[in-house]
mmCIF file of C-alpha atoms and ligand atoms in Angstrom:
data_model
loop_
_atom_site.group_PDB
_atom_site.id
_atom_site.type_symbol
_atom_site.label_atom_id
_atom_site.label_comp_id
_atom_site.label_asym_id
_atom_site.label_seq_id
_atom_site.Cartn_x
_atom_site.Cartn_y
_atom_site.Cartn_z
ATOM 1 C CA UNK A 134 65.841 93.763 78.640
ATOM 2 C CA UNK A 135 65.273 91.704 81.770
ATOM 3 C CA UNK A 136 62.745 89.018 82.506
ATOM 4 C CA UNK A 137 61.490 88.280 86.015
ATOM 5 C CA UNK A 138 60.809 84.573 86.086
ATOM 6 C CA UNK A 139 57.628 83.298 87.765
ATOM 7 C CA UNK A 140 58.212 81.939 91.274
ATOM 8 C CA UNK A 141 56.625 78.612 90.354
ATOM 9 C CA UNK A 142 58.353 78.250 86.991
ATOM 10 C CA UNK A 143 59.834 74.803 86.438
ATOM 11 C CA UNK A 144 63.515 74.472 85.637
ATOM 12 C CA UNK A 145 62.583 72.900 82.298
ATOM 13 C CA UNK A 146 60.451 75.947 81.416
ATOM 14 C CA UNK A 147 63.303 78.326 82.283
ATOM 15 C CA UNK A 148 65.722 76.280 80.177
ATOM 16 C CA UNK A 149 63.342 76.337 77.231
ATOM 17 C CA UNK A 150 62.968 80.121 77.575
ATOM 18 C CA UNK A 151 66.725 80.734 77.703
ATOM 19 C CA UNK A 152 67.386 78.335 74.808
ATOM 20 C CA UNK A 153 64.893 80.219 72.652
ATOM 21 C CA UNK A 154 66.361 83.587 73.596
ATOM 22 C CA UNK A 155 69.837 82.320 72.711
ATOM 23 C CA UNK A 156 68.578 80.873 69.447
ATOM 24 C CA UNK A 157 67.263 84.357 68.603
ATOM 25 C CA UNK A 158 70.863 85.625 68.862
ATOM 26 C CA UNK A 159 70.955 87.109 72.360
ATOM 27 C CA UNK A 160 73.411 86.449 75.136
ATOM 28 C CA UNK A 161 71.606 85.286 78.268
ATOM 29 C CA UNK A 162 72.654 86.342 81.749
ATOM 30 C CA UNK A 163 70.864 84.311 84.419
ATOM 31 C CA UNK A 164 70.800 85.290 88.079
ATOM 32 C CA UNK A 165 69.177 83.021 90.662
ATOM 33 C CA UNK A 166 68.595 85.477 93.507
ATOM 34 C CA UNK A 167 67.138 85.068 96.992
ATOM 35 C CA UNK A 168 63.792 86.473 95.877
ATOM 36 C CA UNK A 169 63.583 85.447 92.236
ATOM 37 C CA UNK A 170 65.372 84.392 89.108
ATOM 38 C CA UNK A 171 66.175 87.101 86.595
ATOM 39 C CA UNK A 172 67.081 86.499 82.972
ATOM 40 C CA UNK A 173 69.009 89.358 81.374
ATOM 41 C CA UNK A 174 69.175 89.664 77.580
ATOM 42 C CA UNK A 175 72.259 91.199 76.005
ATOM 43 C CA UNK A 176 72.031 92.280 72.375
ATOM 44 C CA UNK A 177 69.825 94.515 70.255
ATOM 45 C CA UNK A 178 66.541 94.043 72.104
ATOM 46 C CA UNK A 179 64.784 96.712 70.019
ATOM 47 C CA UNK A 180 63.925 93.836 67.658
ATOM 48 C CA UNK A 181 61.771 92.029 70.235
ATOM 49 C CA UNK A 182 58.667 93.060 72.102
ATOM 50 C CA UNK A 183 57.371 92.401 75.585
ATOM 51 C CA UNK A 184 54.620 90.285 73.956
ATOM 52 C CA UNK A 185 57.214 88.046 72.265
ATOM 53 C CA UNK A 186 58.455 87.144 75.728
ATOM 54 C CA UNK A 187 55.081 87.022 77.489
ATOM 55 C CA UNK A 188 54.107 83.933 75.509
ATOM 56 C CA UNK A 189 56.490 81.786 77.582
ATOM 57 C CA UNK A 190 54.869 80.374 80.730
ATOM 58 C CA UNK A 191 58.005 80.999 82.819
ATOM 59 C CA UNK A 192 57.834 84.766 82.227
ATOM 60 C CA UNK A 193 56.360 86.927 84.971
ATOM 61 C CA UNK A 194 57.391 90.477 84.003
ATOM 62 C CA UNK A 195 59.458 92.018 81.207
ATOM 63 C CA UNK A 196 61.376 95.288 81.657
ATOM 64 C CA UNK A 197 63.582 97.288 79.343
ATOM 65 C CA UNK A 198 66.818 98.638 80.814
ATOM 66 C CA UNK A 199 67.865 102.025 79.553
ATOM 67 C CA UNK A 200 71.278 102.088 81.272
ATOM 68 C CA UNK A 201 74.158 101.032 78.986
ATOM 69 C CA UNK A 202 75.686 98.817 81.689
ATOM 70 C CA UNK A 203 73.969 95.460 81.740
ATOM 71 C CA UNK A 204 76.031 92.781 83.487
ATOM 72 C CA UNK A 205 77.133 95.311 86.131
ATOM 73 C CA UNK A 206 73.557 96.508 86.604
ATOM 74 C CA UNK A 207 71.691 95.613 89.772
ATOM 75 C CA UNK A 208 68.596 95.021 87.666
ATOM 76 C CA UNK A 209 70.412 92.026 86.138
ATOM 77 C CA UNK A 210 71.414 90.665 89.543
ATOM 78 C CA UNK A 211 69.355 91.795 92.535
ATOM 79 C CA UNK A 212 71.523 90.389 95.337
ATOM 80 C CA UNK A 213 74.966 91.732 96.225
ATOM 81 C CA UNK A 214 77.675 89.838 94.388
ATOM 82 C CA UNK A 215 80.270 88.179 96.548
ATOM 83 C CA UNK A 216 83.729 87.936 94.990
ATOM 84 C CA UNK A 217 86.040 85.145 96.096
ATOM 85 C CA UNK A 218 89.721 86.109 96.400
ATOM 86 C CA UNK A 219 91.408 82.764 96.922
ATOM 87 C CA UNK A 220 89.044 82.043 99.818
ATOM 88 C CA UNK A 221 88.636 85.611 101.125
ATOM 89 C CA UNK A 222 85.157 86.864 100.318
ATOM 90 C CA UNK A 223 84.216 90.454 99.465
ATOM 91 C CA UNK A 224 80.675 91.780 99.191
ATOM 92 C CA UNK A 225 77.380 91.454 101.109
ATOM 93 C CA UNK A 226 78.453 90.937 104.768
ATOM 94 C CA UNK A 227 82.089 90.191 103.832
ATOM 95 C CA UNK A 228 84.573 93.044 104.303
ATOM 96 C CA UNK A 229 87.935 93.307 102.537
ATOM 97 C CA UNK A 230 90.855 94.771 104.469
ATOM 98 C CA UNK A 231 93.634 95.272 101.966
ATOM 99 C CA UNK A 232 96.821 96.830 103.319
ATOM 100 C CA UNK A 233 100.459 97.091 102.369
ATOM 101 C CA UNK A 234 103.123 99.348 100.970
ATOM 102 C CA UNK A 235 102.629 101.575 97.953
ATOM 103 C CA UNK A 236 105.620 99.877 96.288
ATOM 104 C CA UNK A 237 107.249 96.560 97.057
ATOM 105 C CA UNK A 238 110.839 97.451 98.023
ATOM 106 C CA UNK A 239 112.483 94.242 99.231
ATOM 107 C CA UNK A 240 111.562 90.773 100.445
ATOM 108 C CA UNK A 241 112.526 91.110 104.087
ATOM 109 C CA UNK A 242 110.456 94.233 104.758
ATOM 110 C CA UNK A 243 107.516 93.011 102.689
ATOM 111 C CA UNK A 244 107.288 89.687 104.526
ATOM 112 C CA UNK A 245 107.753 91.320 107.949
ATOM 113 C CA UNK A 246 105.083 93.922 107.177
ATOM 114 C CA UNK A 247 102.676 91.290 105.815
ATOM 115 C CA UNK A 248 102.951 89.407 109.124
ATOM 116 C CA UNK A 249 102.175 92.560 111.105
ATOM 117 C CA UNK A 250 99.243 93.464 108.871
ATOM 118 C CA UNK A 251 97.781 89.990 109.176
ATOM 119 C CA UNK A 252 98.088 90.156 112.967
ATOM 120 C CA UNK A 253 96.174 93.464 112.895
ATOM 121 C CA UNK A 254 93.334 91.932 110.859
ATOM 122 C CA UNK A 255 94.170 92.560 107.192
ATOM 123 C CA UNK A 256 92.840 89.823 104.918
ATOM 124 C CA UNK A 257 94.659 90.791 101.706
ATOM 125 C CA UNK A 258 98.100 92.259 101.005
ATOM 126 C CA UNK A 259 98.645 95.078 98.527
ATOM 127 C CA UNK A 260 101.946 96.078 96.968
ATOM 128 C CA UNK A 261 102.884 97.834 93.747
ATOM 129 C CA UNK A 262 105.434 96.149 91.487
ATOM 130 C CA UNK A 263 104.667 98.235 88.389
ATOM 131 C CA UNK A 264 104.149 101.839 89.467
ATOM 132 C CA UNK A 265 102.290 104.519 87.509
ATOM 133 C CA UNK A 266 104.509 107.471 88.535
ATOM 134 C CA UNK A 267 103.880 111.032 87.401
ATOM 135 C CA UNK A 268 107.607 111.477 86.747
ATOM 136 C CA UNK A 269 109.516 109.098 84.478
ATOM 137 C CA UNK A 270 112.534 109.666 86.750
ATOM 138 C CA UNK A 271 110.741 108.431 89.889
ATOM 139 C CA UNK A 272 111.026 104.796 91.068
ATOM 140 C CA UNK A 273 109.013 102.691 88.607
ATOM 141 C CA UNK A 274 108.683 99.536 90.724
ATOM 142 C CA UNK A 275 110.628 96.282 90.903
ATOM 143 C CA UNK A 276 108.587 94.700 88.105
ATOM 144 C CA UNK A 277 108.234 90.912 88.055
ATOM 145 C CA UNK A 278 110.728 90.651 90.932
ATOM 146 C CA UNK A 279 108.200 92.618 93.028
ATOM 147 C CA UNK A 280 105.504 90.069 92.175
ATOM 148 C CA UNK A 281 107.854 87.274 93.216
ATOM 149 C CA UNK A 282 108.386 88.997 96.577
ATOM 150 C CA UNK A 283 104.624 89.265 97.030
ATOM 151 C CA UNK A 284 104.332 85.535 96.298
ATOM 152 C CA UNK A 285 106.824 84.868 99.087
ATOM 153 C CA UNK A 286 104.838 87.096 101.456
ATOM 154 C CA UNK A 287 101.725 85.110 100.569
ATOM 155 C CA UNK A 288 103.520 81.821 101.250
ATOM 156 C CA UNK A 289 104.578 83.138 104.672
ATOM 157 C CA UNK A 290 101.220 84.584 105.695
ATOM 158 C CA UNK A 291 98.477 83.123 103.499
ATOM 159 C CA UNK A 292 97.365 86.655 102.593
ATOM 160 C CA UNK A 293 96.087 86.820 98.990
ATOM 161 C CA UNK A 294 97.882 89.517 97.013
ATOM 162 C CA UNK A 295 96.679 92.558 95.118
ATOM 163 C CA UNK A 296 98.932 94.335 92.631
ATOM 164 C CA UNK A 297 98.500 96.822 89.814
ATOM 165 C CA UNK A 298 98.787 95.779 86.169
ATOM 166 C CA UNK A 299 99.645 98.652 83.843
ATOM 167 C CA UNK A 300 100.232 96.864 80.547
ATOM 168 C CA UNK A 301 98.885 93.790 78.782
ATOM 169 C CA UNK A 302 102.552 92.798 78.282
ATOM 170 C CA UNK A 303 102.573 91.325 81.807
ATOM 171 C CA UNK A 304 99.105 89.809 81.868
ATOM 172 C CA UNK A 305 100.380 86.209 81.958
ATOM 173 C CA UNK A 306 102.673 86.905 84.927
ATOM 174 C CA UNK A 307 99.814 88.557 86.816
ATOM 175 C CA UNK A 308 97.430 85.676 86.115
ATOM 176 C CA UNK A 309 100.046 83.294 87.458
ATOM 177 C CA UNK A 310 101.317 85.285 90.431
ATOM 178 C CA UNK A 311 98.632 87.568 91.920
ATOM 179 C CA UNK A 312 95.157 86.986 93.363
ATOM 180 C CA UNK A 313 93.625 90.337 92.415
ATOM 181 C CA UNK A 314 94.593 92.423 89.404
ATOM 182 C CA UNK A 315 94.358 96.095 90.298
ATOM 183 C CA UNK A 316 93.515 98.507 87.496
ATOM 184 C CA UNK A 317 94.680 101.904 88.663
ATOM 185 C CA UNK A 318 93.018 105.296 88.375
ATOM 186 C CA UNK A 319 95.153 106.216 85.377
ATOM 187 C CA UNK A 320 94.053 103.140 83.463
ATOM 188 C CA UNK A 321 90.363 103.110 84.321
ATOM 189 C CA UNK A 322 89.551 103.768 80.679
ATOM 190 C CA UNK A 323 92.403 101.816 79.103
ATOM 191 C CA UNK A 324 89.940 99.710 77.165
ATOM 192 C CA UNK A 325 92.484 97.249 75.776
ATOM 193 C CA UNK A 326 93.672 96.541 79.318
ATOM 194 C CA UNK A 327 90.063 96.156 80.525
ATOM 195 C CA UNK A 328 89.299 93.760 77.666
ATOM 196 C CA UNK A 329 92.434 91.738 78.451
ATOM 197 C CA UNK A 330 91.617 91.280 82.150
ATOM 198 C CA UNK A 331 88.041 90.550 81.111
ATOM 199 C CA UNK A 332 89.291 87.399 79.403
ATOM 200 C CA UNK A 333 90.845 86.089 82.624
ATOM 201 C CA UNK A 334 88.994 84.822 85.665
ATOM 202 C CA UNK A 335 91.048 86.811 88.208
ATOM 203 C CA UNK A 336 89.215 89.230 90.479
ATOM 204 C CA UNK A 337 89.768 92.790 89.239
ATOM 205 C CA UNK A 338 90.006 95.775 91.586
ATOM 206 C CA UNK A 339 88.885 98.685 89.437
ATOM 207 C CA UNK A 340 89.808 102.132 90.732
ATOM 208 C CA UNK A 341 88.023 105.261 89.552
ATOM 209 C CA UNK A 342 89.783 107.739 87.274
ATOM 210 C CA UNK A 343 90.325 111.133 88.903
ATOM 211 C CA UNK A 344 87.964 112.907 86.513
ATOM 212 C CA UNK A 345 85.718 110.039 85.515
ATOM 213 C CA UNK A 346 81.987 110.041 86.133
ATOM 214 C CA UNK A 347 80.395 107.184 88.029
ATOM 215 C CA UNK A 348 78.629 106.175 84.813
ATOM 216 C CA UNK A 349 81.966 105.927 82.990
ATOM 217 C CA UNK A 350 83.308 103.875 85.893
ATOM 218 C CA UNK A 351 80.357 101.497 85.625
ATOM 219 C CA UNK A 352 81.005 101.208 81.886
ATOM 220 C CA UNK A 353 84.620 100.244 82.602
ATOM 221 C CA UNK A 354 83.366 97.439 84.844
ATOM 222 C CA UNK A 355 81.049 96.439 82.008
ATOM 223 C CA UNK A 356 84.079 96.164 79.693
ATOM 224 C CA UNK A 357 85.651 93.615 82.040
ATOM 225 C CA UNK A 358 82.387 91.724 82.507
ATOM 226 C CA UNK A 359 81.576 91.743 78.800
ATOM 227 C CA UNK A 360 84.678 89.593 78.286
ATOM 228 C CA UNK A 361 83.277 87.006 80.690
ATOM 229 C CA UNK A 362 85.023 88.010 83.927
ATOM 230 C CA UNK A 363 82.318 88.998 86.395
ATOM 231 C CA UNK A 364 84.694 89.264 89.379
ATOM 232 C CA UNK A 365 84.928 93.031 89.563
ATOM 233 C CA UNK A 366 85.365 95.080 92.747
ATOM 234 C CA UNK A 367 85.114 98.873 92.551
ATOM 235 C CA UNK A 368 87.596 100.932 94.567
ATOM 236 C CA UNK A 369 86.865 104.601 95.253
ATOM 237 C CA UNK A 370 90.251 106.334 95.495
ATOM 238 C CA UNK A 371 89.364 110.038 95.380
ATOM 239 C CA UNK A 372 88.583 112.439 92.576
ATOM 240 C CA UNK A 373 90.076 115.740 91.445
ATOM 241 C CA UNK A 374 88.118 118.775 92.605
ATOM 242 C CA UNK A 375 88.961 122.460 93.080
ATOM 243 C CA UNK A 376 90.312 121.585 96.543
ATOM 244 C CA UNK A 377 94.111 121.653 96.899
ATOM 245 C CA UNK A 378 94.486 121.063 100.654
ATOM 246 C CA UNK A 379 94.450 117.320 100.008
ATOM 247 C CA UNK A 380 95.777 115.233 97.127
ATOM 248 C CA UNK A 381 92.254 114.328 95.960
ATOM 249 C CA UNK A 382 88.749 114.462 97.407
ATOM 250 C CA UNK A 383 87.302 111.207 98.728
ATOM 251 C CA UNK A 384 83.910 110.752 97.123
ATOM 252 C CA UNK A 385 82.093 108.638 99.696
ATOM 253 C CA UNK A 386 78.814 109.379 97.939
ATOM 254 C CA UNK A 387 80.054 107.034 95.240
ATOM 255 C CA UNK A 388 79.515 104.130 97.637
ATOM 256 C CA UNK A 389 75.707 104.289 97.886
ATOM 257 C CA UNK A 390 75.446 105.444 94.265
ATOM 258 C CA UNK A 391 77.379 102.409 93.013
ATOM 259 C CA UNK A 392 75.495 100.107 95.378
ATOM 260 C CA UNK A 393 72.171 101.306 93.992
ATOM 261 C CA UNK A 394 73.274 100.911 90.389
ATOM 262 C CA UNK A 395 75.328 97.746 90.686
ATOM 263 C CA UNK A 396 75.485 94.447 92.546
ATOM 264 C CA UNK A 397 79.303 94.515 92.512
ATOM 265 C CA UNK A 398 81.153 95.313 95.760
ATOM 266 C CA UNK A 399 82.776 98.699 96.265
ATOM 267 C CA UNK A 400 85.693 99.317 98.623
ATOM 268 C CA UNK A 401 87.386 102.612 99.566
ATOM 269 C CA UNK A 402 91.026 103.705 99.380
ATOM 270 C CA UNK A 403 91.395 106.723 101.678
ATOM 271 C CA UNK A 404 95.199 106.751 101.212
ATOM 272 C CA UNK A 405 95.327 107.975 97.613
ATOM 273 C CA UNK A 406 92.354 110.249 98.215
ATOM 274 C CA UNK A 407 93.867 112.037 101.207
ATOM 275 C CA UNK A 408 97.527 111.958 100.247
ATOM 276 C CA UNK A 409 98.354 112.867 103.851
ATOM 277 C CA UNK A 410 98.533 110.457 106.767
ATOM 278 C CA UNK A 411 96.515 112.271 109.438
ATOM 279 C CA UNK A 412 93.266 112.209 107.433
ATOM 280 C CA UNK A 413 93.283 108.494 106.718
ATOM 281 C CA UNK A 414 91.860 107.064 109.980
ATOM 282 C CA UNK A 415 88.815 109.366 109.959
ATOM 283 C CA UNK A 416 88.113 108.688 106.289
ATOM 284 C CA UNK A 417 88.596 104.928 106.752
ATOM 285 C CA UNK A 418 86.061 104.929 109.594
ATOM 286 C CA UNK A 419 83.661 107.026 107.519
ATOM 287 C CA UNK A 420 84.069 104.580 104.643
ATOM 288 C CA UNK A 421 82.879 101.705 106.838
ATOM 289 C CA UNK A 422 79.833 103.705 107.856
ATOM 290 C CA UNK A 423 79.127 104.634 104.231
ATOM 291 C CA UNK A 424 78.418 100.937 103.698
ATOM 292 C CA UNK A 425 81.553 100.106 101.730
ATOM 293 C CA UNK A 426 82.622 96.473 101.384
ATOM 294 C CA UNK A 427 86.236 97.077 102.241
ATOM 295 C CA UNK A 428 89.247 99.327 102.580
ATOM 296 C CA UNK A 429 92.577 99.616 100.859
ATOM 297 C CA UNK A 430 95.187 101.327 103.016
ATOM 298 C CA UNK A 431 98.875 101.984 102.422
ATOM 299 C CA UNK A 432 101.118 100.989 105.320
ATOM 300 C CA UNK A 433 104.923 101.192 105.580
ATOM 301 C CA UNK A 434 107.336 100.393 108.439
ATOM 302 C CA UNK A 435 109.241 103.622 107.817
ATOM 303 C CA UNK A 436 106.979 106.040 105.920
ATOM 304 C CA UNK A 437 109.582 108.836 105.889
ATOM 305 C CA UNK A 438 111.849 106.631 103.794
ATOM 306 C CA UNK A 439 109.266 104.847 101.618
ATOM 307 C CA UNK A 440 110.144 104.735 97.918
ATOM 308 C CA UNK A 441 106.688 106.059 96.982
ATOM 309 C CA UNK A 442 103.697 107.682 98.714
ATOM 310 C CA UNK A 443 105.396 107.757 102.150
ATOM 311 C CA UNK A 444 103.481 110.910 103.166
ATOM 312 C CA UNK A 445 100.221 108.963 103.051
ATOM 313 C CA UNK A 446 101.374 105.656 104.551
ATOM 314 C CA UNK A 447 100.300 104.679 108.057
ATOM 315 C CA UNK A 448 102.820 102.961 110.297
ATOM 316 C CA UNK A 449 101.960 99.373 111.318
ATOM 317 C CA UNK A 450 101.108 100.691 114.805
ATOM 318 C CA UNK A 451 98.717 103.308 113.417
ATOM 319 C CA UNK A 452 97.112 100.645 111.229
ATOM 320 C CA UNK A 453 96.704 98.340 114.212
ATOM 321 C CA UNK A 454 94.983 101.106 116.238
ATOM 322 C CA UNK A 455 92.726 101.902 113.313
ATOM 323 C CA UNK A 456 91.721 98.249 112.923
ATOM 324 C CA UNK A 457 90.538 98.122 116.547
ATOM 325 C CA UNK A 458 87.973 100.813 115.734
ATOM 326 C CA UNK A 459 87.190 99.434 112.293
ATOM 327 C CA UNK A 460 86.288 96.067 113.835
ATOM 328 C CA UNK A 461 83.890 97.805 116.248
ATOM 329 C CA UNK A 462 82.254 99.688 113.380
ATOM 330 C CA UNK A 463 81.957 96.502 111.338
ATOM 331 C CA UNK A 464 79.813 95.034 114.108
ATOM 332 C CA UNK A 465 77.393 97.956 113.737
ATOM 333 C CA UNK A 466 77.321 97.381 109.984
ATOM 334 C CA UNK A 467 76.871 93.603 110.495
ATOM 335 C CA UNK A 468 79.957 92.843 108.444
ATOM 336 C CA UNK A 469 83.118 90.865 109.098
ATOM 337 C CA UNK A 470 86.633 90.969 107.740
ATOM 338 C CA UNK A 471 86.874 87.224 107.398
ATOM 339 C CA UNK A 472 90.313 85.789 108.072
ATOM 340 C CA UNK A 473 89.406 82.101 108.446
ATOM 341 C CA UNK A 474 90.376 81.278 104.860
ATOM 342 C CA UNK A 475 93.858 82.664 105.524
ATOM 343 C CA UNK A 476 94.328 80.901 108.851
ATOM 344 C CA UNK A 477 93.493 77.575 107.216
ATOM 345 C CA UNK A 478 96.441 77.916 104.828
HETATM 346 C C1 PEP B 606 98.280 102.590 94.088
HETATM 347 O O1 PEP B 606 97.402 101.849 94.540
HETATM 348 O O2 PEP B 606 99.458 102.574 94.512
HETATM 349 C C2 PEP B 606 97.918 103.577 93.058
HETATM 350 C C3 PEP B 606 98.822 104.087 92.245
HETATM 351 O O3 PEP B 606 96.608 103.862 93.077
HETATM 352 P P1 PEP B 606 95.752 104.858 92.138
HETATM 353 O O4 PEP B 606 95.654 104.184 90.813
HETATM 354 O O5 PEP B 606 94.454 104.950 92.858
HETATM 355 O O6 PEP B 606 96.496 106.160 92.075
HETATM 356 MN MN1 MN B 607 100.478 104.573 96.253
#
C-alpha cells in the first residue's frame, strides 16, 4: 500500500501518520520526491482499509500495490534513484562507465590499464578476483590478492572499484576493499548472498541470471533492499535464447521495462552478452540510446592472452574510440559520465 501525502501537509502531520502506521506493525518507507511525498507500507496490508488511512489529514490518496516488489517499485519512489559510488553518481542524468579486465592478473598491468581507462573517460574500474568459471580447471581468480591489486589501482587513479562476490565467506573483505559488490548472473538468485549484501551499505551491482525473468530480477533487488541496503544498480548482461551465433542475447528491452517498474538505475554489459569483440561497440552505443544509466565493458591490454574472456575484451585503443562516440551520444541523452569526484582525489 502507498499513500500520496497532501502537498500542503505539515511535517508534524506526516510524522504523526508514519508513527501510527509503525505502531500498527508496518515498516514505513518514505520518499520525498520532486512532485510529492510518498509513504510506502510494508507488511500485511490486507488488515487495513483505505478508510483507515483517509482519516489522517496528511493523506491525499491511498493505493494498493499488487506487485511483490515494494522498495524497488517506482510506485514507492517516483524519482530516479541516484546511487553514490564513493563520489561517482549513477542514475538520473549520471552515467556510469565501468571498464576493466575480466580477471585481475597482476598489479602492473591492472594499474597501467586503470590509468588508460581513466584517461578515456571511465569513472569506475572493474576486475574479477573471484571468478565464476564454467570449468573447475579454468583460472579461478587471484582471490583476496586480486582485491588488494584493485585497491592499489584505486590509490593510483581514484577510480572506485567493482568486483564480484561469489560467497558470503569473503563479505568482510569486500566491504573493506571494494566500492561496489557485483553479484554475477550465476548468483542472481543466491538468496543467502543477496541477504548478506543487503545487510551492508555497499552499492550492489546486480546482474540478471541468463534464464531469469525481469520479475525475478526485481525480486532479487528486493531481497537486497529488504535487508536495508537500497543501493542497488541493475546490470543487463544478456540472456540465453535459441541463438548460438553469440554467447548470449543482449536484452535491451529490459532497460525501459526496469525503468518503468523501478526507480533503481540499470546499466548494460554488452561484453558478456556478445561474447565476441566486434559486436560490443554497436551494442554499447545502442545501450546509451536505450536510456541506460551506464555501461560495463571488459578491456584488456592483450586480449589474445587474457586469462579469461579475452575473445570479448576490447583493447584500450578500441575502448578509447568507443568512448568518443559514447560521449557524443550522452549529450543527446542529456547525461554525463561524471569524473569530477575522481579528479578531486
Ligand atoms: C563478469 O563480470 O566477469 C562476469 C562473470 O559476469 P556475469 O556474471 O554477467 O557472467
Ligand atoms: Mn568476464
